[in-house]
CSV table of C-alpha atoms in Angstrom, one decimal:
chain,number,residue,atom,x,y,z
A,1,UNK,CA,0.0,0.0,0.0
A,2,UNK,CA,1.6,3.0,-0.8
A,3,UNK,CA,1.6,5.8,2.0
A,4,UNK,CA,-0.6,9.4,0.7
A,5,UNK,CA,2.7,11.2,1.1
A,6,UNK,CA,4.2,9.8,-1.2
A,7,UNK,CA,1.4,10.3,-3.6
A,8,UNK,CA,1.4,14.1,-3.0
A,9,UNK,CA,5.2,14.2,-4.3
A,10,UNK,CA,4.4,13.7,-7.7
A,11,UNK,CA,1.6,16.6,-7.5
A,12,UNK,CA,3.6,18.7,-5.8
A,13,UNK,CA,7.0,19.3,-7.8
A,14,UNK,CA,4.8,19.3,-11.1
A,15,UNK,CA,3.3,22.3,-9.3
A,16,UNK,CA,6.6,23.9,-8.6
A,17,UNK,CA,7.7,22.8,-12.3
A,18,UNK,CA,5.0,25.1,-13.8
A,19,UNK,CA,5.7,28.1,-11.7
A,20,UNK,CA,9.1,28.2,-12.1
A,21,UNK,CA,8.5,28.2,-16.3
A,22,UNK,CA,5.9,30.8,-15.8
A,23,UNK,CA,8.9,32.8,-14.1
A,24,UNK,CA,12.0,31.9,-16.3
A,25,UNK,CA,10.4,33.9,-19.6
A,26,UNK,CA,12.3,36.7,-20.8
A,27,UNK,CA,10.6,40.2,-19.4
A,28,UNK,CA,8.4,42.4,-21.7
A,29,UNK,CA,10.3,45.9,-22.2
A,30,UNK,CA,8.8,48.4,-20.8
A,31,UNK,CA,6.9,50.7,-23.4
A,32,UNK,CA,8.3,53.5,-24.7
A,33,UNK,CA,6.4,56.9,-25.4
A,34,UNK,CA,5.5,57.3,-29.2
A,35,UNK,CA,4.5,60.4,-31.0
A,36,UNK,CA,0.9,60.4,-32.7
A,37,UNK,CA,1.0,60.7,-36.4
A,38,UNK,CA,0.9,63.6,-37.7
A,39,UNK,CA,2.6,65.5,-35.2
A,40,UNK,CA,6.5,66.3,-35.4
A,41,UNK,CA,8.8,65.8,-32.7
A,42,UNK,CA,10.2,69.9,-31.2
A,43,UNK,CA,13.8,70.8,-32.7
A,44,UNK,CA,16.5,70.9,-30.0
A,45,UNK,CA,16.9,74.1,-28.3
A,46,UNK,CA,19.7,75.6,-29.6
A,47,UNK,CA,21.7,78.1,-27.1
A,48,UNK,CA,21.3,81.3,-27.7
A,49,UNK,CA,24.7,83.7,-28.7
A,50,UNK,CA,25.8,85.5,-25.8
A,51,UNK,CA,26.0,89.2,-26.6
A,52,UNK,CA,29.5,90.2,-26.9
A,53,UNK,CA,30.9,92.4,-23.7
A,54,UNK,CA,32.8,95.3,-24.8
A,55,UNK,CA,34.6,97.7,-21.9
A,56,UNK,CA,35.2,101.3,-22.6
A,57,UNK,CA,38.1,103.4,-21.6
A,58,UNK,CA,36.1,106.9,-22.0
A,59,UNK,CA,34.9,108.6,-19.0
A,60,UNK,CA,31.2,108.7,-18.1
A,61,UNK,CA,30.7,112.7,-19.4
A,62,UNK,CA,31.4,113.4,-23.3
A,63,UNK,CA,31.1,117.1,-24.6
A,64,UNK,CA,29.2,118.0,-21.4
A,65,UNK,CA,26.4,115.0,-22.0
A,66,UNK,CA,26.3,112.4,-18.7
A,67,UNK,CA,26.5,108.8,-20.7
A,68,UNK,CA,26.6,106.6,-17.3
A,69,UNK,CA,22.8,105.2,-18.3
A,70,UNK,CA,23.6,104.9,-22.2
A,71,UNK,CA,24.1,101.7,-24.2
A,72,UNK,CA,27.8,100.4,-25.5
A,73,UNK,CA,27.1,99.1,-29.2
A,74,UNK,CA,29.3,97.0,-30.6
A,75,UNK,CA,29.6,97.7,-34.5
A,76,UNK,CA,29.0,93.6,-36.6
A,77,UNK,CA,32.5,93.7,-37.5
A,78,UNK,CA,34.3,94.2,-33.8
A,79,UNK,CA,36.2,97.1,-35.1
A,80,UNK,CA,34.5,99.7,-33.1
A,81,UNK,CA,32.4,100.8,-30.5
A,82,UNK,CA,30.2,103.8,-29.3
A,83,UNK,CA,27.7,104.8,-26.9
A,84,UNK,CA,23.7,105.2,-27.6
A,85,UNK,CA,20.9,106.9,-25.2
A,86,UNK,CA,18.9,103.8,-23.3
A,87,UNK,CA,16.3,104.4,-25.9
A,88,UNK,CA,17.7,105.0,-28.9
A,89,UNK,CA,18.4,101.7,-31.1
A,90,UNK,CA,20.6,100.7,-33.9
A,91,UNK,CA,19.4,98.6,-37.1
A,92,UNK,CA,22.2,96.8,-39.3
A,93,UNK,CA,23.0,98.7,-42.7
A,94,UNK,CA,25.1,98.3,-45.4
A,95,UNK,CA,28.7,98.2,-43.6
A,96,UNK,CA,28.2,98.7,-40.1
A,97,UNK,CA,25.5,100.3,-38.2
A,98,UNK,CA,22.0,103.2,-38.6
A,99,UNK,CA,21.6,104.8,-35.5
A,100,UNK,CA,17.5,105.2,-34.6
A,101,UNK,CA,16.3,108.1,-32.1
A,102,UNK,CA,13.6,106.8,-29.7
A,103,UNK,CA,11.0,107.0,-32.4
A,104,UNK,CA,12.8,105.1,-35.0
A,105,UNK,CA,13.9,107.5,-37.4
A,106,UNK,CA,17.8,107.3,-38.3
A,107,UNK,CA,19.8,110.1,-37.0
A,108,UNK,CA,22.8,108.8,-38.0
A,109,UNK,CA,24.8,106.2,-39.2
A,110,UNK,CA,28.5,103.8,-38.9
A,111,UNK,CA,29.9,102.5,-41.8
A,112,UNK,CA,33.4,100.8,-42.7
A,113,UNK,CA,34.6,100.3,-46.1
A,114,UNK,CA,33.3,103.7,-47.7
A,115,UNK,CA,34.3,105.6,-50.3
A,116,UNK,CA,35.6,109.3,-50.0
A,117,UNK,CA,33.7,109.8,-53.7
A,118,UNK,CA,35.4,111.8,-56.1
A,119,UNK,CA,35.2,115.1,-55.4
A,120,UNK,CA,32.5,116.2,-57.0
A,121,UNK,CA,29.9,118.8,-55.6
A,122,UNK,CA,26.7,118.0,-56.4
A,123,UNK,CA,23.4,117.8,-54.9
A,124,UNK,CA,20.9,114.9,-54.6
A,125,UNK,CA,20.2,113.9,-58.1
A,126,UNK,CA,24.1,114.6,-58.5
A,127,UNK,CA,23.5,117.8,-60.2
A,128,UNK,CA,26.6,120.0,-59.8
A,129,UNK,CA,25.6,123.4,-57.9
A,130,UNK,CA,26.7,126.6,-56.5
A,131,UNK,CA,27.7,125.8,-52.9
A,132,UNK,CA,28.4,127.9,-49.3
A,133,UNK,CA,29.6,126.6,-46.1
A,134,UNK,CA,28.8,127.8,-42.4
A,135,UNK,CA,30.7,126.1,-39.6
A,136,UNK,CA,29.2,125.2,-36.9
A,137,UNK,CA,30.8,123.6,-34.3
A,138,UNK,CA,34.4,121.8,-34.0
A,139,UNK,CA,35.8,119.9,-31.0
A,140,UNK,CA,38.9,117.9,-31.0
A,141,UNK,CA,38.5,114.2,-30.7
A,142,UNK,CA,41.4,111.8,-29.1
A,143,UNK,CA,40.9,108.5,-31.3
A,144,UNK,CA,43.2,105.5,-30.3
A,145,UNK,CA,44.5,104.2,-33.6
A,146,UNK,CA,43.9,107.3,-35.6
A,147,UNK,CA,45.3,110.8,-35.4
A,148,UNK,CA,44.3,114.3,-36.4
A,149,UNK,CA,40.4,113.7,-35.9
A,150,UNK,CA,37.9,115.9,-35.1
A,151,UNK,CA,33.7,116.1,-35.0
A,152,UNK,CA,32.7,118.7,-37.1
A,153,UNK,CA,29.6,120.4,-37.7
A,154,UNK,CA,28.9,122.4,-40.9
A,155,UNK,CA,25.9,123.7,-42.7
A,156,UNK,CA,26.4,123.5,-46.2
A,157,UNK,CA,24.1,125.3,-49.1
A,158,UNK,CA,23.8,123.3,-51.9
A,159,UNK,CA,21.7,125.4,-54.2
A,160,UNK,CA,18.7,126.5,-52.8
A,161,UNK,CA,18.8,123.9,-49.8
A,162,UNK,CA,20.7,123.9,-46.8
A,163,UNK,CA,21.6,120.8,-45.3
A,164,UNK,CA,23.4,120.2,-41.6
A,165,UNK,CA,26.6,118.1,-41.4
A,166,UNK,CA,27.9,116.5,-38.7
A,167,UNK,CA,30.3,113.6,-38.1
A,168,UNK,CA,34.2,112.8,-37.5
A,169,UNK,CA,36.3,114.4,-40.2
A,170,UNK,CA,40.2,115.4,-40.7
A,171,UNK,CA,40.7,117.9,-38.2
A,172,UNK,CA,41.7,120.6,-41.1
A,173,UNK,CA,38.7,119.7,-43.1
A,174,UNK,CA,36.5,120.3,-39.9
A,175,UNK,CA,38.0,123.5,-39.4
A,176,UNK,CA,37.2,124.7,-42.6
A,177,UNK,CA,34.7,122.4,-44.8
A,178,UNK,CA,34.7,122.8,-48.3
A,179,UNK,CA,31.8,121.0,-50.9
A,180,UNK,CA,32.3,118.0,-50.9
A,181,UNK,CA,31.5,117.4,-47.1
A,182,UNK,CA,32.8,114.2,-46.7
A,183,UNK,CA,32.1,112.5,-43.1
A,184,UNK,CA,35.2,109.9,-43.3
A,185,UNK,CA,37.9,109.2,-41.2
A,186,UNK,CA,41.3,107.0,-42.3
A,187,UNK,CA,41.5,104.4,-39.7
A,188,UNK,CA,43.8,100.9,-39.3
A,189,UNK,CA,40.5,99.0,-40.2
A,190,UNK,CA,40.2,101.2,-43.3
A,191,UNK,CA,37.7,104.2,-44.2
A,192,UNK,CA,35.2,104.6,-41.2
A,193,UNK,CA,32.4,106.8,-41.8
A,194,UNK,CA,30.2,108.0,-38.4
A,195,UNK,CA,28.0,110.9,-38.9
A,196,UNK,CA,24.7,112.3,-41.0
A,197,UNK,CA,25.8,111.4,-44.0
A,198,UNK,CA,28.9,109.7,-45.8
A,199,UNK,CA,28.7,112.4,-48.8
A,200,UNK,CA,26.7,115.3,-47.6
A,201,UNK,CA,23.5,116.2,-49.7
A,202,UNK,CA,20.8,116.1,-47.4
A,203,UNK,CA,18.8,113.6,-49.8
A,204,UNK,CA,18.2,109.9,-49.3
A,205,UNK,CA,19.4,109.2,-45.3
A,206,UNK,CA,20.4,112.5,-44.7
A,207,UNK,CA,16.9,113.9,-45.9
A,208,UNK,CA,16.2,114.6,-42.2
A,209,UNK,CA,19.2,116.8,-41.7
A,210,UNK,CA,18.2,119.3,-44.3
A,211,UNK,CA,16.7,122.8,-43.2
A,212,UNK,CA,15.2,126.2,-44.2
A,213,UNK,CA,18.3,128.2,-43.9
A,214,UNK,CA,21.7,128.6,-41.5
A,215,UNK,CA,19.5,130.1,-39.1
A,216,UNK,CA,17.5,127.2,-38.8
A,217,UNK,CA,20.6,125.0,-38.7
A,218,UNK,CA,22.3,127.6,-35.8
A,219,UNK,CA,18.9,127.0,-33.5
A,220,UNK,CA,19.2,123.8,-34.1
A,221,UNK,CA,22.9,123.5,-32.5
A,222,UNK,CA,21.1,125.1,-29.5
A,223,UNK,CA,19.1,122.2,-28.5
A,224,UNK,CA,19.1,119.1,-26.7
A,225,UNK,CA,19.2,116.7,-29.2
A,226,UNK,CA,22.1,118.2,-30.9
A,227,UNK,CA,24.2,118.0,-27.8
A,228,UNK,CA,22.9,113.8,-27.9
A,229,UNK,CA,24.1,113.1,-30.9
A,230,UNK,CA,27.4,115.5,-30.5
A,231,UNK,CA,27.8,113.2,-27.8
A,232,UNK,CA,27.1,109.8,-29.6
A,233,UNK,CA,29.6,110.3,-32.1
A,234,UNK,CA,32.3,111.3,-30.0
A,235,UNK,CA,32.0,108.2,-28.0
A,236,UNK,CA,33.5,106.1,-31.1
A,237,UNK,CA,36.1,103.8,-29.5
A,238,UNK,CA,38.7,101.8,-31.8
A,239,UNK,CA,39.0,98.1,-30.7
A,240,UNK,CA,42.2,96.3,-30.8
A,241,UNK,CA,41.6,93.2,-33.5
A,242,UNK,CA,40.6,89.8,-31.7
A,243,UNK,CA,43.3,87.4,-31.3
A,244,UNK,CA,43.2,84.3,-33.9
């Protein structure tokens, strides 16, 4: 007579048999997020480019105007560098930089790689004319990497119209401007233009800087805006090239 435990055996380790197979498959991955159809996975973020930091050796006052609250622009290039009220703007031009008063209309403009023209005094449709020249106002500018500069102010009479010039020039030409005006400097970087106009003529960009008569171009010295942008031009800074 065989005993009931031994009977049970056999049960009992085909029990265990079929647990341990249920327990020895291979585990299910875990499933992964999928995007619907349809819809496109986001781009990686790409890190923005940190605005370049540029230092400035001129003091806080220029030509009387406090410029502790103002703006230091770098021009594209990393030649240069000058100063702009908290709200004025610049937009990108044609070889460097327009300079935008609070309400967006261009005051004045930096440009490298200009050309001195020829010579030639005309006016805006490049008509030569009969000519005059008022000056202004001259101050002596100290420009690391360039000598003998100076901002100048002019009115010049092309014709009927009289336009306003201002900008760095030769210190001679700013002393006594002659048609052409001609707001270029010689620099190690090349020709640098900063002011109203590259060739004064008081048409195109410079259309804001023509007026009624010398009168009108003497009041205009007079006023708080002319001593801004007196200011914003002499804060042009020369940069040393980047190393390689």
């Amino acid at each position: 007579m065989t005993s009931p435990a031994r009977l049970l055996a056999p049960i009992a380790l085909a029990i265990a048999a079929s647990v341990l197979v249920g327990c020895s498959g291979t585990p299910s991955p875990d499933p992964q997020p999928t995007i619907p159809p349809g819809i496109t996975a986001p781009p990686p973020t790409v890190p923005a480019t940190p605005t370049p930091t540029v230092t400035s050796a001129l003091p806080a006052e220029i030509a009387g105007v406090d410029t502790s609250g103002w703006q230091q622009v770098p021009v594209p290039s990393g030649a240069a560098t000058f100063r702009i009220p908290a709200d004025w703007s610049v937009a990108e031009a044609a070889g460097g930089l327009d300079i935008l008063r609070a309400d967006g209309q261009r005051q004045l403009g930096y440009a490298e790689g200009v050309s001195a023209g020829d010579g030639s005094c005309v006016d805006g449709s490049g008509t030569p004319v009969g000519w005059r020249t008022a000056v202004l106002d001259r101050q002596e500018v100290t420009l690391t990497g360039a000598s003998g500069i100076a901002f100048g102010a002019a009115a010049l009479q092309l014709g009927e119209q009289w336009v306003v010039s201002v900008g760095l020039r030769p210190a001679a030409d700013a002393q006594t401007p002659r048609c052409p005006i001609v707001n270029v400097i010689e620099t190690p970087v090349g020709l640098i233009s900063f002011g109203s106009e590259v060739n004064v003529t008081g048409t195109g960009v410079g259309a804001p800087w023509a007026v009624d008569s010398v009168a009108a171009a003497e009041e205009y010295l007079g006023g708080e805006e002319y001593a801004t942008i007196r200011a914003i031009v002499m804060s042009l800074e020369l940069l040393e090239p980047s190393a390689p």
